[in-house]
Short mmCIF file of C-alpha atoms in Angstrom, two decimals:
data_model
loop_
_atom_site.label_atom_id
_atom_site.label_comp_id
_atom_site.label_asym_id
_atom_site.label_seq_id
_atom_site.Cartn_x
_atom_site.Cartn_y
_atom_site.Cartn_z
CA UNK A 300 160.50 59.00 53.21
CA UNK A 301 161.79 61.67 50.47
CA UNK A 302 162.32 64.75 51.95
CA UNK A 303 162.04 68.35 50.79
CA UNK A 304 163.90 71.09 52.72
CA UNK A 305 163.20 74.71 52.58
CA UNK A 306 166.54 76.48 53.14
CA UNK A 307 170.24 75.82 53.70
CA UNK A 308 171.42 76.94 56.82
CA UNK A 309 172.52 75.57 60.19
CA UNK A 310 169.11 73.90 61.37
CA UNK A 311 168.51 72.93 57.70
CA UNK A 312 171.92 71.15 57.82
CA UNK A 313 171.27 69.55 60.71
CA UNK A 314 167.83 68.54 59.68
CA UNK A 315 169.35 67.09 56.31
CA UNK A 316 172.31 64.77 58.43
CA UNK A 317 169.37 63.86 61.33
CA UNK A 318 166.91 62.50 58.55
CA UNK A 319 169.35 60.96 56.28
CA UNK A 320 170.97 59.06 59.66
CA UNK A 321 167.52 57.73 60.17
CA UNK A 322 166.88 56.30 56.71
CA UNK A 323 164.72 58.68 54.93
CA UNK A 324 166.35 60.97 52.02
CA UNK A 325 166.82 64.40 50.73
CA UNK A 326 165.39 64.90 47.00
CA UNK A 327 165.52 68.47 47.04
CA UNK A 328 166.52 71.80 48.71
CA UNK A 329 164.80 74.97 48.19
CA UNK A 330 167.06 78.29 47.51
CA UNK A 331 167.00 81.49 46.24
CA UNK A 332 168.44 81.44 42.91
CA UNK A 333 171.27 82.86 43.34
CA UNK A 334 172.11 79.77 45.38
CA UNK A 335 171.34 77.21 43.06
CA UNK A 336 175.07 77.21 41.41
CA UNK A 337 176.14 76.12 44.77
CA UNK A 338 175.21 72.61 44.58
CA UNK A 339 173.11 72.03 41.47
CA UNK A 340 172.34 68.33 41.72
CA UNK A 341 170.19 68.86 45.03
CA UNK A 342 169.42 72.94 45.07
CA UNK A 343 166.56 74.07 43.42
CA UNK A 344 164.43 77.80 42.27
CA UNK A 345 160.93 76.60 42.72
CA UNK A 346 158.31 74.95 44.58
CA UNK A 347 157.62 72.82 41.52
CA UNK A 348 161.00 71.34 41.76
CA UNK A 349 161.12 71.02 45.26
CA UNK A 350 157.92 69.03 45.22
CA UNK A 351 158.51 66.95 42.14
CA UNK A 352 159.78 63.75 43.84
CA UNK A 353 159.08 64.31 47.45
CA UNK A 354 156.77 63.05 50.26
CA UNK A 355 157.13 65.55 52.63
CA UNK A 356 158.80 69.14 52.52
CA UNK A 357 160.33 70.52 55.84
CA UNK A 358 160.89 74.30 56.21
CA UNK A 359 163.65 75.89 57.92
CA UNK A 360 164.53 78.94 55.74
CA UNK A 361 162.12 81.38 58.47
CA UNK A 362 158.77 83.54 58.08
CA UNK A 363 158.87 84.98 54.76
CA UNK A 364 159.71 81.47 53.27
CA UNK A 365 156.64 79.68 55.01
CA UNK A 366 154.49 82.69 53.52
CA UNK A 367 155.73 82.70 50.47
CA UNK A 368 156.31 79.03 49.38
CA UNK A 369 153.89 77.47 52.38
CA UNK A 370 150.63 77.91 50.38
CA UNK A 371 151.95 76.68 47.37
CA UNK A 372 153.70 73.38 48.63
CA UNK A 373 150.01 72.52 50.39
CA UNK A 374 147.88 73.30 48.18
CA UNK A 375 149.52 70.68 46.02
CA UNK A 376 148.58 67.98 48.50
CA UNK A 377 152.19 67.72 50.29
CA UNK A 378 151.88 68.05 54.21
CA UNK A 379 154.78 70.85 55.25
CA UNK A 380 156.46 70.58 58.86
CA UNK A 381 157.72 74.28 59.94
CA UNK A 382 159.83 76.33 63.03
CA UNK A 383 158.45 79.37 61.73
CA UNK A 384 155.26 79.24 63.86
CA UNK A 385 155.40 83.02 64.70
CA UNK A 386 154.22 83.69 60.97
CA UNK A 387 150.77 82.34 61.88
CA UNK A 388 150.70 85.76 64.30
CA UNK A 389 149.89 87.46 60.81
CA UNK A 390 145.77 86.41 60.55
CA UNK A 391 146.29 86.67 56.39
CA UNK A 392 149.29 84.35 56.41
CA UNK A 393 147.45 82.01 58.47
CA UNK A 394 144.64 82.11 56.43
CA UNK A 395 146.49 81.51 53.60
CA UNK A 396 148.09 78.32 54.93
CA UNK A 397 144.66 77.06 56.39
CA UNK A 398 143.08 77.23 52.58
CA UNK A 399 145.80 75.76 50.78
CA UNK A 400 146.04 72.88 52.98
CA UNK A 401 142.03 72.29 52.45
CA UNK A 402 142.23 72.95 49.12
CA UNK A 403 144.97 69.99 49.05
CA UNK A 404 144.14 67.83 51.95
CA UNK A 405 147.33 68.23 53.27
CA UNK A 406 148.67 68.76 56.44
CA UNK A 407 150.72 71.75 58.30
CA UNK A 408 152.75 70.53 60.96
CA UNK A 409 154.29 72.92 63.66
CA UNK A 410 157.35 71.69 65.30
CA UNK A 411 157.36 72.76 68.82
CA UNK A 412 160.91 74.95 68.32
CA UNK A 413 163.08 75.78 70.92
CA UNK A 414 159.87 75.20 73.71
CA UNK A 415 159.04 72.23 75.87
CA UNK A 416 155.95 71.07 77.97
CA UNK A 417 153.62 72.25 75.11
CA UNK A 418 151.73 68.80 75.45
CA UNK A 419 150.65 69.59 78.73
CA UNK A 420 149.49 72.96 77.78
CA UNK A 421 147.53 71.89 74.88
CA UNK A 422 146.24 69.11 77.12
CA UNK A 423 144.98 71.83 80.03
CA UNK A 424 143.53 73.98 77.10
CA UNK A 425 141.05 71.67 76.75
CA UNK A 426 139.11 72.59 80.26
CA UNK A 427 139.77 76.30 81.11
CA UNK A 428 142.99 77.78 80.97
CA UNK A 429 142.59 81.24 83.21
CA UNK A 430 146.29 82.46 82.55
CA UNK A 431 149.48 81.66 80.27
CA UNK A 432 152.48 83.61 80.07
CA UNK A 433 155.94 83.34 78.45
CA UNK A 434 158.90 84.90 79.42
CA UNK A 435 161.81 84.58 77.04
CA UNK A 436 165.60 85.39 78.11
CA UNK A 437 168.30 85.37 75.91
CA UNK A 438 172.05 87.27 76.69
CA UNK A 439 172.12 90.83 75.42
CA UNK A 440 174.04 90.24 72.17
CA UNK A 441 171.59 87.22 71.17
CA UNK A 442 168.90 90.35 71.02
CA UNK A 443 170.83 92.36 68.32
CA UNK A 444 169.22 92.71 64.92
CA UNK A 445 165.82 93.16 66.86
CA UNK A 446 163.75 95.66 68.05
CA UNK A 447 165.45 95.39 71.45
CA UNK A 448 168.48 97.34 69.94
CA UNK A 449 166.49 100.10 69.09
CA UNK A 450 165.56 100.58 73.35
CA UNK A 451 168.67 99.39 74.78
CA UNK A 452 172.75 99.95 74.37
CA UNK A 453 173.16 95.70 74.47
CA UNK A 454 176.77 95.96 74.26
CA UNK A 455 176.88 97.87 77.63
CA UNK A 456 174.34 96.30 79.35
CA UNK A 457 175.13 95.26 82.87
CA UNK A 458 171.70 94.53 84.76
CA UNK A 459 168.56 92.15 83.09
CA UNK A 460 166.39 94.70 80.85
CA UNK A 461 162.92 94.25 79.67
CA UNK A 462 162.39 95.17 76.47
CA UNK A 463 159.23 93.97 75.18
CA UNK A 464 155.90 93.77 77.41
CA UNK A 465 152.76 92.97 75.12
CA UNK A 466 151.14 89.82 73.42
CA UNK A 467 152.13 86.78 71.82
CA UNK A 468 150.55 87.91 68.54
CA UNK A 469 152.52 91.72 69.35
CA UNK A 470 155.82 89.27 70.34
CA UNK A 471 155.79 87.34 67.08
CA UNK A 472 155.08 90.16 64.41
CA UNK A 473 157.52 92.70 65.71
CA UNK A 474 160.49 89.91 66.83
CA UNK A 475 159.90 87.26 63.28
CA UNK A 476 163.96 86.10 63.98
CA UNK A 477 163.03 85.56 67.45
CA UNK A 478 159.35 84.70 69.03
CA UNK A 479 158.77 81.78 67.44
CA UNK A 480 158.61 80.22 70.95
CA UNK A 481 155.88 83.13 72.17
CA UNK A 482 153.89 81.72 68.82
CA UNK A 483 154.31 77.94 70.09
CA UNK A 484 153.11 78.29 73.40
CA UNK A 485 150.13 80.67 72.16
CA UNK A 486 148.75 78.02 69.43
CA UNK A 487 148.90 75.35 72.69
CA UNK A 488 147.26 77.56 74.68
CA UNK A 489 145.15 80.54 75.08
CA UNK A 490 145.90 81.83 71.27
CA UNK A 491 148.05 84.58 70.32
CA UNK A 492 146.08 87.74 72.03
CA UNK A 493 145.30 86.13 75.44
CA UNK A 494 148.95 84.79 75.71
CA UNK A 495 151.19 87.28 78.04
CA UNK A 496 154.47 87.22 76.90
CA UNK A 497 158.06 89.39 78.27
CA UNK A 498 161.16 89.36 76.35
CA UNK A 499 164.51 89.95 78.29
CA UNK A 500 168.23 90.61 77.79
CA UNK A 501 170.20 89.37 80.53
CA UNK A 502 173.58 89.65 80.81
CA UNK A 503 173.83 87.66 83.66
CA UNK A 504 172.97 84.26 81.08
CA UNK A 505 175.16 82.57 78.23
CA UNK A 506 172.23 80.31 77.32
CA UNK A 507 168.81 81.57 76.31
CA UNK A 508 166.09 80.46 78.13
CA UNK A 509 162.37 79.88 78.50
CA UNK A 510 159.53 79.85 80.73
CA UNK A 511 156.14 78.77 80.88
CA UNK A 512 153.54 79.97 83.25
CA UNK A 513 150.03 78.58 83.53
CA UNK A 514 147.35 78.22 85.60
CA UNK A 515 143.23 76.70 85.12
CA UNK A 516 141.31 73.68 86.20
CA UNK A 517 144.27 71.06 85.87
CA UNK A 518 146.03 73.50 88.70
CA UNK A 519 149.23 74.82 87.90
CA UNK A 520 152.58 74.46 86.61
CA UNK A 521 155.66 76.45 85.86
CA UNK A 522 158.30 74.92 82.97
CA UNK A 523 161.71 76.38 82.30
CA UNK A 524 164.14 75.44 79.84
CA UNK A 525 167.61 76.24 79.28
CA UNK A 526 168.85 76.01 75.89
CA UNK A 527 172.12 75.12 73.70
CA UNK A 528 172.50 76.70 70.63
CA UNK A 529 173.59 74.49 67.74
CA UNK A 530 177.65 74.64 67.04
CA UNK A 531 177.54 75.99 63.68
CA UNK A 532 175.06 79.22 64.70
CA UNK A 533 175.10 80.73 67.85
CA UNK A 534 171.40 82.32 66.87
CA UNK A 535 170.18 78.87 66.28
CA UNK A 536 168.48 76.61 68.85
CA UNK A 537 169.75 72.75 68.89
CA UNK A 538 166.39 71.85 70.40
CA UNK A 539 164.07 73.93 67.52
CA UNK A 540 166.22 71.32 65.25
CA UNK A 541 165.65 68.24 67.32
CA UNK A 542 161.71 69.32 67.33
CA UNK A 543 161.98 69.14 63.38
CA UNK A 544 163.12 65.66 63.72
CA UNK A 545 160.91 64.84 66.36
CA UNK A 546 157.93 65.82 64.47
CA UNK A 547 159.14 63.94 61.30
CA UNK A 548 159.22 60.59 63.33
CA UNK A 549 155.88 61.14 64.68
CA UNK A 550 154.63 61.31 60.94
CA UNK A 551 156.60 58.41 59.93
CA UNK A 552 155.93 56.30 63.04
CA UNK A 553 152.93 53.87 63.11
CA UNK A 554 152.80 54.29 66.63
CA UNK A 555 152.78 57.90 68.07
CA UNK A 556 152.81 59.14 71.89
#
């Protein structure tokens, strides 16, 4: 296939070697202008560019990129595969990406991120789900930049700290760098206001990790994951870019589990 990417950083990079290793090709890369010097022959300003000779576009530039090229790139009839799930917490961004993808008969894909064992919750959602929670647990310093610095002293933090008690929809609006997970496992689930969530920095931890709670008629399970970053950004999960590429060969793939 010929590939579109939405942003240049480390999960786009990786995204742009994983596809390319598996046959497909990268036509075009979305930037902000500014950017475009950079590499001219394969960076480009505008969704009209990006989408000139491509099959499929692939965003990994974050929130305000699905929101603001998202509608556009649908709307033209592309189908878009996104991370950036936790922009879907906002009901007029949503909305936005629902329309455009009618109005084109395209598709939005969302990768499952840095989250596992979303299957099975999406699969238990169909009979009645009674209770789903996520708790999310990353080292202290992994939290800075987000609201979590604004209730705790990370850098001298010696025991685990909650700092965020509240909704999956509450989760993803006020942490966009870092609930995309909360966002996943809401959408599988019980949807963004019936989804418990609890963030926590843990100094205890070098790896951030994630849990799954949920109970209904299937019974009950409990997954936990413990993640790697990816080498070239400690922020950036290795699995949320492996789910990109997952996602990509379900699409291409004439047979699909």
């Amino acid at each position: 296939m010929k590939i579109g990417l939405i942003g240049k950083g480390a999960i786009a990079q990786y995204v742009s070697n994983a596809v390319q290793a598996r046959g497909h090709s990268v036509c075009a890369v979305l930037v902000r202008s500014g950017s475009v010097s950079q590499n001219p022959e394969l960076f480009v300003d505008s969704v009209s560019n990006l989408t000139a000779n491509t099959e499929l576009v692939i965003d990994c530039a974050g929130h305000r990129a699905l929101e603001e090229y998202g509608p556009q790139i649908l709307a033209c009839g592309l189908d878009l595969v996104t991370v950036s799930i936790g922009a879907l917490a906002d009901q007029r961004v949503a909305g936005a990406l629902a329309s455009a993808a009618r109005e084109g008969g395209a598709k939005l894909h969302l990768a499952s991120g840095a989250i596992g064992a979303l299957d099975c919750l999406s699969a238990a959602a169909t009979g009645k789900l009674e209770k789903v929670t996520y708790v999310g647990r990353k080292p202290p310093l992994g939290w800075m930049g987000s609201p979590a610095a604004d209730k705790l002293d990370l850098e001298a933090l010696t025991i685990a700290e909650t700092h965020f008690k509240g909704t999956a929809r509450e989760a993803a609006l006020r942490y966009p760098k870092n609930a995309n997970v909360a966002a996943a496992v809401a959408l599988a689930g019980l949807g963004f206001d019936q989804t418990q969530v609890r963030l926590i920095a843990d100094p205890s931890i070098t790896r951030n990790i994630h849990e799954i709670e949920a109970e209904g008629d299937f019974g009950q399970f409990h997954f936990q994951i413990s993640g790697n970053s990816l080498p070239d950004n400690p922020r950036s999960s290795a699995l949320a870019a492996m789910s990109v590429i997952s996602k990509l060969e379900q699409i291409s793939s004439p047979v699909v589990l």
